[in-house]
């Protein structure tokens, strides 16, 4: 986990998008782990708009709840876990969200 966090923090310094973050970590991790190690990850990128970009790497779907929709949903489109294949291909998707202010 420490290796993954360090790899992601370095990539964040260069303002990389979620897919680039996952692909970069996937290239680095195989050389730094034992054969039985891998990581699943869910990334959310908020840019100040009413949409967030998300990407998954073998992670379970992200739960979603929208005040305008009465039922729960989830953000899904997973891929393989990080570190299991250095040729992993990841995708991102944008979803709408609304900020809820608490007083």
PDB file of N, CA and C in Angstrom:
ATOM      1  N   UNK A   1       0.825  -1.188   0.000  1.00  0.00           N
ATOM      2  CA  UNK A   1       0.000   0.000   0.000  1.00  0.00           C
ATOM      3  C   UNK A   1       0.872   1.255   0.000  1.00  0.00           C
ATOM      4  N   UNK A   2       1.957   1.216   0.733  1.00  0.00           N
ATOM      5  CA  UNK A   2       2.849   2.375   0.773  1.00  0.00           C
ATOM      6  C   UNK A   2       3.450   2.686  -0.582  1.00  0.00           C
ATOM      7  N   UNK A   3       3.813   1.648  -1.330  1.00  0.00           N
ATOM      8  CA  UNK A   3       4.371   1.836  -2.672  1.00  0.00           C
ATOM      9  C   UNK A   3       3.327   2.467  -3.581  1.00  0.00           C
ATOM     10  N   UNK A   4       2.104   1.967  -3.500  1.00  0.00           N
ATOM     11  CA  UNK A   4       1.028   2.503  -4.329  1.00  0.00           C
ATOM     12  C   UNK A   4       0.756   3.967  -3.992  1.00  0.00           C
ATOM     13  N   UNK A   5       0.672   4.277  -2.708  1.00  0.00           N
ATOM     14  CA  UNK A   5       0.420   5.657  -2.302  1.00  0.00           C
ATOM     15  C   UNK A   5       1.522   6.584  -2.796  1.00  0.00           C
ATOM     16  N   UNK A   6       2.780   6.143  -2.715  1.00  0.00           N
ATOM     17  CA  UNK A   6       3.892   6.971  -3.187  1.00  0.00           C
ATOM     18  C   UNK A   6       3.815   7.181  -4.700  1.00  0.00           C
ATOM     19  N   UNK A   7       3.514   6.119  -5.438  1.00  0.00           N
ATOM     20  CA  UNK A   7       3.408   6.234  -6.899  1.00  0.00           C
ATOM     21  C   UNK A   7       2.292   7.194  -7.291  1.00  0.00           C
ATOM     22  N   UNK A   8       1.154   7.112  -6.611  1.00  0.00           N
ATOM     23  CA  UNK A   8       0.031   7.990  -6.936  1.00  0.00           C
ATOM     24  C   UNK A   8       0.322   9.439  -6.544  1.00  0.00           C
ATOM     25  N   UNK A   9       0.973   9.643  -5.426  1.00  0.00           N
ATOM     26  CA  UNK A   9       1.296  11.015  -5.005  1.00  0.00           C
ATOM     27  C   UNK A   9       2.235  11.695  -5.996  1.00  0.00           C
ATOM     28  N   UNK A  10       3.206  10.954  -6.510  1.00  0.00           N
ATOM     29  CA  UNK A  10       4.109  11.522  -7.514  1.00  0.00           C
ATOM     30  C   UNK A  10       3.321  11.908  -8.759  1.00  0.00           C
ATOM     31  N   UNK A  11       2.451  11.025  -9.220  1.00  0.00           N
ATOM     32  CA  UNK A  11       1.649  11.316 -10.411  1.00  0.00           C
ATOM     33  C   UNK A  11       0.722  12.496 -10.190  1.00  0.00           C
ATOM     34  N   UNK A  12       0.164  12.630  -8.997  1.00  0.00           N
ATOM     35  CA  UNK A  12      -0.723  13.755  -8.703  1.00  0.00           C
ATOM     36  C   UNK A  12       0.003  15.091  -8.790  1.00  0.00           C
ATOM     37  N   UNK A  13       1.288  15.104  -8.507  1.00  0.00           N
ATOM     38  CA  UNK A  13       2.064  16.337  -8.612  1.00  0.00           C
ATOM     39  C   UNK A  13       2.085  16.864 -10.045  1.00  0.00           C
ATOM     40  N   UNK A  14       1.892  15.966 -11.007  1.00  0.00           N
ATOM     41  CA  UNK A  14       1.898  16.351 -12.421  1.00  0.00           C
ATOM     42  C   UNK A  14       0.481  16.497 -12.966  1.00  0.00           C
ATOM     43  N   UNK A  15      -0.511  16.530 -12.073  1.00  0.00           N
ATOM     44  CA  UNK A  15      -1.918  16.752 -12.425  1.00  0.00           C
ATOM     45  C   UNK A  15      -2.424  15.767 -13.476  1.00  0.00           C
ATOM     46  N   UNK A  16      -2.066  14.504 -13.315  1.00  0.00           N
ATOM     47  CA  UNK A  16      -2.518  13.491 -14.256  1.00  0.00           C
ATOM     48  C   UNK A  16      -3.975  13.125 -14.005  1.00  0.00           C
ATOM     49  N   UNK A  17      -4.647  12.762 -15.055  1.00  0.00           N
ATOM     50  CA  UNK A  17      -6.046  12.350 -14.990  1.00  0.00           C
ATOM     51  C   UNK A  17      -6.135  10.935 -14.413  1.00  0.00           C
ATOM     52  N   UNK A  18      -7.322  10.496 -13.963  1.00  0.00           N
ATOM     53  CA  UNK A  18      -7.456   9.176 -13.344  1.00  0.00           C
ATOM     54  C   UNK A  18      -6.912   8.011 -14.169  1.00  0.00           C
ATOM     55  N   UNK A  19      -7.184   7.964 -15.454  1.00  0.00           N
ATOM     56  CA  UNK A  19      -6.700   6.846 -16.270  1.00  0.00           C
ATOM     57  C   UNK A  19      -5.171   6.842 -16.314  1.00  0.00           C
ATOM     58  N   UNK A  20      -4.555   7.998 -16.472  1.00  0.00           N
ATOM     59  CA  UNK A  20      -3.096   8.077 -16.497  1.00  0.00           C
ATOM     60  C   UNK A  20      -2.497   7.664 -15.154  1.00  0.00           C
ATOM     61  N   UNK A  21      -3.152   8.023 -14.060  1.00  0.00           N
ATOM     62  CA  UNK A  21      -2.692   7.614 -12.731  1.00  0.00           C
ATOM     63  C   UNK A  21      -2.697   6.090 -12.604  1.00  0.00           C
ATOM     64  N   UNK A  22      -3.796   5.462 -13.012  1.00  0.00           N
ATOM     65  CA  UNK A  22      -3.898   4.009 -12.912  1.00  0.00           C
ATOM     66  C   UNK A  22      -2.895   3.305 -13.810  1.00  0.00           C
ATOM     67  N   UNK A  23      -2.764   3.758 -15.044  1.00  0.00           N
ATOM     68  CA  UNK A  23      -1.841   3.110 -15.973  1.00  0.00           C
ATOM     69  C   UNK A  23      -0.394   3.264 -15.517  1.00  0.00           C
ATOM     70  N   UNK A  24      -0.045   4.434 -14.968  1.00  0.00           N
ATOM     71  CA  UNK A  24       1.314   4.638 -14.456  1.00  0.00           C
ATOM     72  C   UNK A  24       1.600   3.732 -13.267  1.00  0.00           C
ATOM     73  N   UNK A  25       0.675   3.651 -12.343  1.00  0.00           N
ATOM     74  CA  UNK A  25       0.852   2.774 -11.174  1.00  0.00           C
ATOM     75  C   UNK A  25       0.937   1.321 -11.606  1.00  0.00           C
ATOM     76  N   UNK A  26       0.156   0.932 -12.592  1.00  0.00           N
ATOM     77  CA  UNK A  26       0.157  -0.443 -13.073  1.00  0.00           C
ATOM     78  C   UNK A  26       1.494  -0.814 -13.714  1.00  0.00           C
ATOM     79  N   UNK A  27       2.165   0.150 -14.316  1.00  0.00           N
ATOM     80  CA  UNK A  27       3.480  -0.117 -14.915  1.00  0.00           C
ATOM     81  C   UNK A  27       4.561  -0.240 -13.851  1.00  0.00           C
ATOM     82  N   UNK A  28       4.444   0.502 -12.756  1.00  0.00           N
ATOM     83  CA  UNK A  28       5.470   0.541 -11.719  1.00  0.00           C
ATOM     84  C   UNK A  28       5.356  -0.623 -10.728  1.00  0.00           C
ATOM     85  N   UNK A  29       4.148  -0.964 -10.328  1.00  0.00           N
ATOM     86  CA  UNK A  29       3.948  -1.942  -9.261  1.00  0.00           C
ATOM     87  C   UNK A  29       4.514  -3.337  -9.514  1.00  0.00           C
ATOM     88  N   UNK A  30       4.422  -3.913 -10.709  1.00  0.00           N
ATOM     89  CA  UNK A  30       4.917  -5.278 -10.881  1.00  0.00           C
ATOM     90  C   UNK A  30       6.392  -5.456 -10.504  1.00  0.00           C
ATOM     91  N   UNK A  31       7.205  -4.463 -10.713  1.00  0.00           N
ATOM     92  CA  UNK A  31       8.632  -4.572 -10.382  1.00  0.00           C
ATOM     93  C   UNK A  31       8.898  -4.412  -8.887  1.00  0.00           C
ATOM     94  N   UNK A  32       7.920  -3.929  -8.134  1.00  0.00           N
ATOM     95  CA  UNK A  32       8.120  -3.627  -6.720  1.00  0.00           C
ATOM     96  C   UNK A  32       7.344  -4.527  -5.768  1.00  0.00           C
ATOM     97  N   UNK A  33       6.689  -5.525  -6.268  1.00  0.00           N
ATOM     98  CA  UNK A  33       5.823  -6.354  -5.437  1.00  0.00           C
ATOM     99  C   UNK A  33       6.221  -7.818  -5.551  1.00  0.00           C
ATOM    100  N   UNK A  34       5.677  -8.611  -4.643  1.00  0.00           N
ATOM    101  CA  UNK A  34       5.833 -10.058  -4.753  1.00  0.00           C
ATOM    102  C   UNK A  34       4.705 -10.564  -5.651  1.00  0.00           C
ATOM    103  N   UNK A  35       4.843 -11.772  -6.202  1.00  0.00           N
ATOM    104  CA  UNK A  35       3.833 -12.266  -7.147  1.00  0.00           C
ATOM    105  C   UNK A  35       2.409 -12.338  -6.607  1.00  0.00           C
ATOM    106  N   UNK A  36       2.234 -12.437  -5.304  1.00  0.00           N
ATOM    107  CA  UNK A  36       0.889 -12.563  -4.755  1.00  0.00           C
ATOM    108  C   UNK A  36       0.282 -11.227  -4.345  1.00  0.00           C
ATOM    109  N   UNK A  37       0.911 -10.116  -4.702  1.00  0.00           N
ATOM    110  CA  UNK A  37       0.419  -8.794  -4.313  1.00  0.00           C
ATOM    111  C   UNK A  37      -0.251  -8.084  -5.489  1.00  0.00           C
ATOM    112  N   UNK A  38      -1.334  -7.415  -5.185  1.00  0.00           N
ATOM    113  CA  UNK A  38      -2.020  -6.555  -6.144  1.00  0.00           C
ATOM    114  C   UNK A  38      -2.851  -5.575  -5.339  1.00  0.00           C
ATOM    115  N   UNK A  39      -3.445  -4.611  -5.993  1.00  0.00           N
ATOM    116  CA  UNK A  39      -4.281  -3.627  -5.293  1.00  0.00           C
ATOM    117  C   UNK A  39      -5.486  -3.292  -6.152  1.00  0.00           C
ATOM    118  N   UNK A  40      -6.613  -3.097  -5.492  1.00  0.00           N
ATOM    119  CA  UNK A  40      -7.780  -2.561  -6.183  1.00  0.00           C
ATOM    120  C   UNK A  40      -7.902  -1.106  -5.769  1.00  0.00           C
ATOM    121  N   UNK A  41      -8.479  -0.298  -6.642  1.00  0.00           N
ATOM    122  CA  UNK A  41      -8.513   1.138  -6.382  1.00  0.00           C
ATOM    123  C   UNK A  41      -9.703   1.769  -7.086  1.00  0.00           C
ATOM    124  N   UNK A  42     -10.296   2.741  -6.438  1.00  0.00           N
ATOM    125  CA  UNK A  42     -11.343   3.565  -7.035  1.00  0.00           C
ATOM    126  C   UNK A  42     -10.878   5.010  -6.940  1.00  0.00           C
ATOM    127  N   UNK A  43     -10.847   5.712  -8.048  1.00  0.00           N
ATOM    128  CA  UNK A  43     -10.431   7.111  -8.076  1.00  0.00           C
ATOM    129  C   UNK A  43     -11.601   8.006  -8.454  1.00  0.00           C
ATOM    130  N   UNK A  44     -11.726   9.114  -7.782  1.00  0.00           N
ATOM    131  CA  UNK A  44     -12.704  10.144  -8.126  1.00  0.00           C
ATOM    132  C   UNK A  44     -11.969  11.454  -8.293  1.00  0.00           C
ATOM    133  N   UNK A  45     -12.241  12.159  -9.373  1.00  0.00           N
ATOM    134  CA  UNK A  45     -11.622  13.461  -9.625  1.00  0.00           C
ATOM    135  C   UNK A  45     -12.723  14.513  -9.717  1.00  0.00           C
ATOM    136  N   UNK A  46     -12.695  15.464  -8.796  1.00  0.00           N
ATOM    137  CA  UNK A  46     -13.663  16.561  -8.783  1.00  0.00           C
ATOM    138  C   UNK A  46     -12.983  17.801  -9.328  1.00  0.00           C
ATOM    139  N   UNK A  47     -13.571  18.404 -10.363  1.00  0.00           N
ATOM    140  CA  UNK A  47     -12.949  19.564 -10.998  1.00  0.00           C
ATOM    141  C   UNK A  47     -13.698  20.865 -10.760  1.00  0.00           C
ATOM    142  N   UNK A  48     -14.648  20.856  -9.843  1.00  0.00           N
ATOM    143  CA  UNK A  48     -15.404  22.067  -9.550  1.00  0.00           C
ATOM    144  C   UNK A  48     -16.679  22.200 -10.365  1.00  0.00           C
ATOM    145  N   UNK A  49     -16.892  21.302 -11.319  1.00  0.00           N
ATOM    146  CA  UNK A  49     -18.132  21.331 -12.102  1.00  0.00           C
ATOM    147  C   UNK A  49     -19.170  20.488 -11.367  1.00  0.00           C
ATOM    148  N   UNK A  50     -20.248  20.192 -12.030  1.00  0.00           N
ATOM    149  CA  UNK A  50     -21.275  19.339 -11.427  1.00  0.00           C
ATOM    150  C   UNK A  50     -21.076  17.881 -11.820  1.00  0.00           C
ATOM    151  N   UNK A  51     -19.904  17.557 -12.368  1.00  0.00           N
ATOM    152  CA  UNK A  51     -19.588  16.187 -12.724  1.00  0.00           C
ATOM    153  C   UNK A  51     -18.252  15.788 -12.104  1.00  0.00           C
ATOM    154  N   UNK A  52     -18.122  14.510 -11.806  1.00  0.00           N
ATOM    155  CA  UNK A  52     -16.870  13.950 -11.313  1.00  0.00           C
ATOM    156  C   UNK A  52     -16.438  12.869 -12.297  1.00  0.00           C
ATOM    157  N   UNK A  53     -15.143  12.735 -12.467  1.00  0.00           N
ATOM    158  CA  UNK A  53     -14.602  11.676 -13.307  1.00  0.00           C
ATOM    159  C   UNK A  53     -14.154  10.550 -12.385  1.00  0.00           C
ATOM    160  N   UNK A  54     -14.493   9.321 -12.728  1.00  0.00           N
ATOM    161  CA  UNK A  54     -14.061   8.206 -11.902  1.00  0.00           C
ATOM    162  C   UNK A  54     -13.458   7.109 -12.761  1.00  0.00           C
ATOM    163  N   UNK A  55     -12.573   6.348 -12.130  1.00  0.00           N
ATOM    164  CA  UNK A  55     -11.946   5.205 -12.778  1.00  0.00           C
ATOM    165  C   UNK A  55     -11.750   4.123 -11.727  1.00  0.00           C
ATOM    166  N   UNK A  56     -11.925   2.876 -12.133  1.00  0.00           N
ATOM    167  CA  UNK A  56     -11.791   1.746 -11.230  1.00  0.00           C
ATOM    168  C   UNK A  56     -10.705   0.801 -11.729  1.00  0.00           C
ATOM    169  N   UNK A  57      -9.981   0.221 -10.775  1.00  0.00           N
ATOM    170  CA  UNK A  57      -8.982  -0.802 -11.087  1.00  0.00           C
ATOM    171  C   UNK A  57      -9.310  -2.027 -10.243  1.00  0.00           C
ATOM    172  N   UNK A  58     -10.177  -2.875 -10.745  1.00  0.00           N
ATOM    173  CA  UNK A  58     -10.552  -4.088 -10.044  1.00  0.00           C
ATOM    174  C   UNK A  58     -11.335  -3.854  -8.763  1.00  0.00           C
ATOM    175  N   UNK A  59     -11.785  -2.658  -8.546  1.00  0.00           N
ATOM    176  CA  UNK A  59     -12.498  -2.292  -7.322  1.00  0.00           C
ATOM    177  C   UNK A  59     -13.989  -2.556  -7.480  1.00  0.00           C
ATOM    178  N   UNK A  60     -14.640  -2.804  -6.360  1.00  0.00           N
ATOM    179  CA  UNK A  60     -16.093  -2.961  -6.407  1.00  0.00           C
ATOM    180  C   UNK A  60     -16.712  -1.644  -6.858  1.00  0.00           C
ATOM    181  N   UNK A  61     -17.927  -1.666  -7.409  1.00  0.00           N
ATOM    182  CA  UNK A  61     -18.570  -0.423  -7.851  1.00  0.00           C
ATOM    183  C   UNK A  61     -18.674   0.596  -6.715  1.00  0.00           C
ATOM    184  N   UNK A  62     -18.605   1.858  -7.070  1.00  0.00           N
ATOM    185  CA  UNK A  62     -18.715   2.950  -6.105  1.00  0.00           C
ATOM    186  C   UNK A  62     -20.192   3.202  -5.844  1.00  0.00           C
ATOM    187  N   UNK A  63     -20.641   3.127  -4.592  1.00  0.00           N
ATOM    188  CA  UNK A  63     -22.046   3.427  -4.299  1.00  0.00           C
ATOM    189  C   UNK A  63     -22.377   4.875  -4.641  1.00  0.00           C
ATOM    190  N   UNK A  64     -23.553   5.095  -5.160  1.00  0.00           N
ATOM    191  CA  UNK A  64     -23.979   6.444  -5.511  1.00  0.00           C
ATOM    192  C   UNK A  64     -25.384   6.685  -4.991  1.00  0.00           C
ATOM    193  N   UNK A  65     -25.610   7.868  -4.529  1.00  0.00           N
ATOM    194  CA  UNK A  65     -26.935   8.261  -4.075  1.00  0.00           C
ATOM    195  C   UNK A  65     -27.188   9.671  -4.569  1.00  0.00           C
ATOM    196  N   UNK A  66     -28.263   9.843  -5.273  1.00  0.00           N
ATOM    197  CA  UNK A  66     -28.612  11.147  -5.811  1.00  0.00           C
ATOM    198  C   UNK A  66     -29.921  11.602  -5.193  1.00  0.00           C
ATOM    199  N   UNK A  67     -29.980  12.843  -4.681  1.00  0.00           N
ATOM    200  CA  UNK A  67     -31.240  13.327  -4.114  1.00  0.00           C
ATOM    201  C   UNK A  67     -32.380  13.347  -5.125  1.00  0.00           C
ATOM    202  N   UNK A  68     -32.043  13.469  -6.412  1.00  0.00           N
ATOM    203  CA  UNK A  68     -33.089  13.539  -7.429  1.00  0.00           C
ATOM    204  C   UNK A  68     -33.579  12.158  -7.867  1.00  0.00           C
ATOM    205  N   UNK A  69     -32.850  11.117  -7.496  1.00  0.00           N
ATOM    206  CA  UNK A  69     -33.254   9.764  -7.855  1.00  0.00           C
ATOM    207  C   UNK A  69     -33.543   8.986  -6.577  1.00  0.00           C
ATOM    208  N   UNK A  70     -34.721   8.424  -6.441  1.00  0.00           N
ATOM    209  CA  UNK A  70     -35.104   7.769  -5.201  1.00  0.00           C
ATOM    210  C   UNK A  70     -34.375   6.472  -4.891  1.00  0.00           C
ATOM    211  N   UNK A  71     -33.760   5.841  -5.869  1.00  0.00           N
ATOM    212  CA  UNK A  71     -33.109   4.564  -5.587  1.00  0.00           C
ATOM    213  C   UNK A  71     -31.585   4.722  -5.641  1.00  0.00           C
ATOM    214  N   UNK A  72     -30.916   3.824  -4.995  1.00  0.00           N
ATOM    215  CA  UNK A  72     -29.457   3.829  -5.000  1.00  0.00           C
ATOM    216  C   UNK A  72     -28.955   3.291  -6.333  1.00  0.00           C
ATOM    217  N   UNK A  73     -27.816   3.736  -6.726  1.00  0.00           N
ATOM    218  CA  UNK A  73     -27.176   3.234  -7.931  1.00  0.00           C
ATOM    219  C   UNK A  73     -25.711   3.014  -7.632  1.00  0.00           C
ATOM    220  N   UNK A  74     -24.933   2.778  -8.651  1.00  0.00           N
ATOM    221  CA  UNK A  74     -23.498   2.647  -8.445  1.00  0.00           C
ATOM    222  C   UNK A  74     -22.773   2.996  -9.725  1.00  0.00           C
ATOM    223  N   UNK A  75     -21.564   3.501  -9.543  1.00  0.00           N
ATOM    224  CA  UNK A  75     -20.691   3.798 -10.663  1.00  0.00           C
ATOM    225  C   UNK A  75     -19.865   2.539 -10.906  1.00  0.00           C
ATOM    226  N   UNK A  76     -19.969   1.977 -12.084  1.00  0.00           N
ATOM    227  CA  UNK A  76     -19.240   0.750 -12.346  1.00  0.00           C
ATOM    228  C   UNK A  76     -18.602   0.774 -13.728  1.00  0.00           C
ATOM    229  N   UNK A  77     -17.619   0.070 -13.935  1.00  0.00           N
ATOM    230  CA  UNK A  77     -16.903  -0.276 -15.152  1.00  0.00           C
ATOM    231  C   UNK A  77     -15.487  -0.615 -14.767  1.00  0.00           C
ATOM    232  N   UNK A  78     -15.335  -1.635 -13.981  1.00  0.00           N
ATOM    233  CA  UNK A  78     -14.043  -2.023 -13.436  1.00  0.00           C
ATOM    234  C   UNK A  78     -13.082  -2.532 -14.484  1.00  0.00           C
ATOM    235  N   UNK A  79     -11.890  -2.730 -14.060  1.00  0.00           N
ATOM    236  CA  UNK A  79     -10.838  -3.303 -14.890  1.00  0.00           C
ATOM    237  C   UNK A  79     -10.032  -4.208 -13.973  1.00  0.00           C
ATOM    238  N   UNK A  80      -8.919  -4.672 -14.446  1.00  0.00           N
ATOM    239  CA  UNK A  80      -8.105  -5.568 -13.628  1.00  0.00           C
ATOM    240  C   UNK A  80      -7.435  -4.807 -12.484  1.00  0.00           C
ATOM    241  N   UNK A  81      -7.124  -5.495 -11.386  1.00  0.00           N
ATOM    242  CA  UNK A  81      -6.433  -4.844 -10.265  1.00  0.00           C
ATOM    243  C   UNK A  81      -5.049  -4.338 -10.683  1.00  0.00           C
ATOM    244  N   UNK A  82      -4.570  -3.332  -9.990  1.00  0.00           N
ATOM    245  CA  UNK A  82      -3.244  -2.785 -10.249  1.00  0.00           C
ATOM    246  C   UNK A  82      -2.169  -3.795  -9.872  1.00  0.00           C
ATOM    247  N   UNK A  83      -1.137  -3.872 -10.679  1.00  0.00           N
ATOM    248  CA  UNK A  83      -0.009  -4.745 -10.396  1.00  0.00           C
ATOM    249  C   UNK A  83      -0.156  -6.157 -10.903  1.00  0.00           C
ATOM    250  N   UNK A  84      -1.319  -6.514 -11.414  1.00  0.00           N
ATOM    251  CA  UNK A  84      -1.498  -7.886 -11.887  1.00  0.00           C
ATOM    252  C   UNK A  84      -1.095  -8.046 -13.352  1.00  0.00           C
ATOM    253  N   UNK A  85      -1.048  -6.958 -14.090  1.00  0.00           N
ATOM    254  CA  UNK A  85      -0.673  -7.012 -15.502  1.00  0.00           C
ATOM    255  C   UNK A  85      -0.208  -5.616 -15.900  1.00  0.00           C
ATOM    256  N   UNK A  86       1.048  -5.476 -16.240  1.00  0.00           N
ATOM    257  CA  UNK A  86       1.586  -4.151 -16.550  1.00  0.00           C
ATOM    258  C   UNK A  86       1.049  -3.573 -17.857  1.00  0.00           C
ATOM    259  N   UNK A  87       0.189  -4.309 -18.542  1.00  0.00           N
ATOM    260  CA  UNK A  87      -0.433  -3.796 -19.764  1.00  0.00           C
ATOM    261  C   UNK A  87      -1.904  -3.472 -19.527  1.00  0.00           C
ATOM    262  N   UNK A  88      -2.257  -3.282 -18.273  1.00  0.00           N
ATOM    263  CA  UNK A  88      -3.648  -3.010 -17.938  1.00  0.00           C
ATOM    264  C   UNK A  88      -4.171  -1.780 -18.654  1.00  0.00           C
ATOM    265  N   UNK A  89      -5.368  -1.865 -19.144  1.00  0.00           N
ATOM    266  CA  UNK A  89      -6.019  -0.740 -19.807  1.00  0.00           C
ATOM    267  C   UNK A  89      -7.185  -0.315 -18.933  1.00  0.00           C
ATOM    268  N   UNK A  90      -7.236   0.949 -18.654  1.00  0.00           N
ATOM    269  CA  UNK A  90      -8.258   1.476 -17.759  1.00  0.00           C
ATOM    270  C   UNK A  90      -9.068   2.528 -18.498  1.00  0.00           C
ATOM    271  N   UNK A  91     -10.250   2.779 -18.022  1.00  0.00           N
ATOM    272  CA  UNK A  91     -11.129   3.781 -18.632  1.00  0.00           C
ATOM    273  C   UNK A  91     -11.745   4.611 -17.519  1.00  0.00           C
ATOM    274  N   UNK A  92     -12.154   5.793 -17.867  1.00  0.00           N
ATOM    275  CA  UNK A  92     -12.847   6.630 -16.892  1.00  0.00           C
ATOM    276  C   UNK A  92     -14.219   6.987 -17.441  1.00  0.00           C
ATOM    277  N   UNK A  93     -15.031   7.468 -16.560  1.00  0.00           N
ATOM    278  CA  UNK A  93     -16.377   7.879 -16.931  1.00  0.00           C
ATOM    279  C   UNK A  93     -16.737   9.079 -16.077  1.00  0.00           C
ATOM    280  N   UNK A  94     -17.588   9.941 -16.593  1.00  0.00           N
ATOM    281  CA  UNK A  94     -18.041  11.112 -15.836  1.00  0.00           C
ATOM    282  C   UNK A  94     -19.460  10.866 -15.350  1.00  0.00           C
ATOM    283  N   UNK A  95     -19.698  11.278 -14.121  1.00  0.00           N
ATOM    284  CA  UNK A  95     -21.024  11.163 -13.532  1.00  0.00           C
ATOM    285  C   UNK A  95     -21.396  12.496 -12.912  1.00  0.00           C
ATOM    286  N   UNK A  96     -22.675  12.803 -12.946  1.00  0.00           N
ATOM    287  CA  UNK A  96     -23.164  14.047 -12.322  1.00  0.00           C
ATOM    288  C   UNK A  96     -23.290  13.845 -10.827  1.00  0.00           C
ATOM    289  N   UNK A  97     -23.088  14.932 -10.096  1.00  0.00           N
ATOM    290  CA  UNK A  97     -23.297  14.893  -8.662  1.00  0.00           C
ATOM    291  C   UNK A  97     -23.741  16.268  -8.207  1.00  0.00           C
ATOM    292  N   UNK A  98     -24.276  16.327  -7.024  1.00  0.00           N
ATOM    293  CA  UNK A  98     -24.638  17.621  -6.464  1.00  0.00           C
ATOM    294  C   UNK A  98     -24.073  17.705  -5.057  1.00  0.00           C
ATOM    295  N   UNK A  99     -23.660  18.875  -4.690  1.00  0.00           N
ATOM    296  CA  UNK A  99     -23.118  19.089  -3.362  1.00  0.00           C
ATOM    297  C   UNK A  99     -24.285  19.291  -2.398  1.00  0.00           C
ATOM    298  N   UNK A 100     -24.178  18.677  -1.272  1.00  0.00           N
ATOM    299  CA  UNK A 100     -25.198  18.817  -0.245  1.00  0.00           C
ATOM    300  C   UNK A 100     -24.584  19.597   0.897  1.00  0.00           C
ATOM    301  N   UNK A 101     -25.185  20.716   1.199  1.00  0.00           N
ATOM    302  CA  UNK A 101     -24.675  21.562   2.278  1.00  0.00           C
ATOM    303  C   UNK A 101     -25.341  21.163   3.582  1.00  0.00           C
ATOM    304  N   UNK A 102     -24.551  20.961   4.605  1.00  0.00           N
ATOM    305  CA  UNK A 102     -25.079  20.648   5.933  1.00  0.00           C
ATOM    306  C   UNK A 102     -24.930  21.864   6.809  1.00  0.00           C
ATOM    307  N   UNK A 103     -25.919  22.120   7.624  1.00  0.00           N
ATOM    308  CA  UNK A 103     -25.812  23.260   8.528  1.00  0.00           C
ATOM    309  C   UNK A 103     -25.834  22.832   9.963  1.00  0.00           C
TER     310      UNK A 103
END
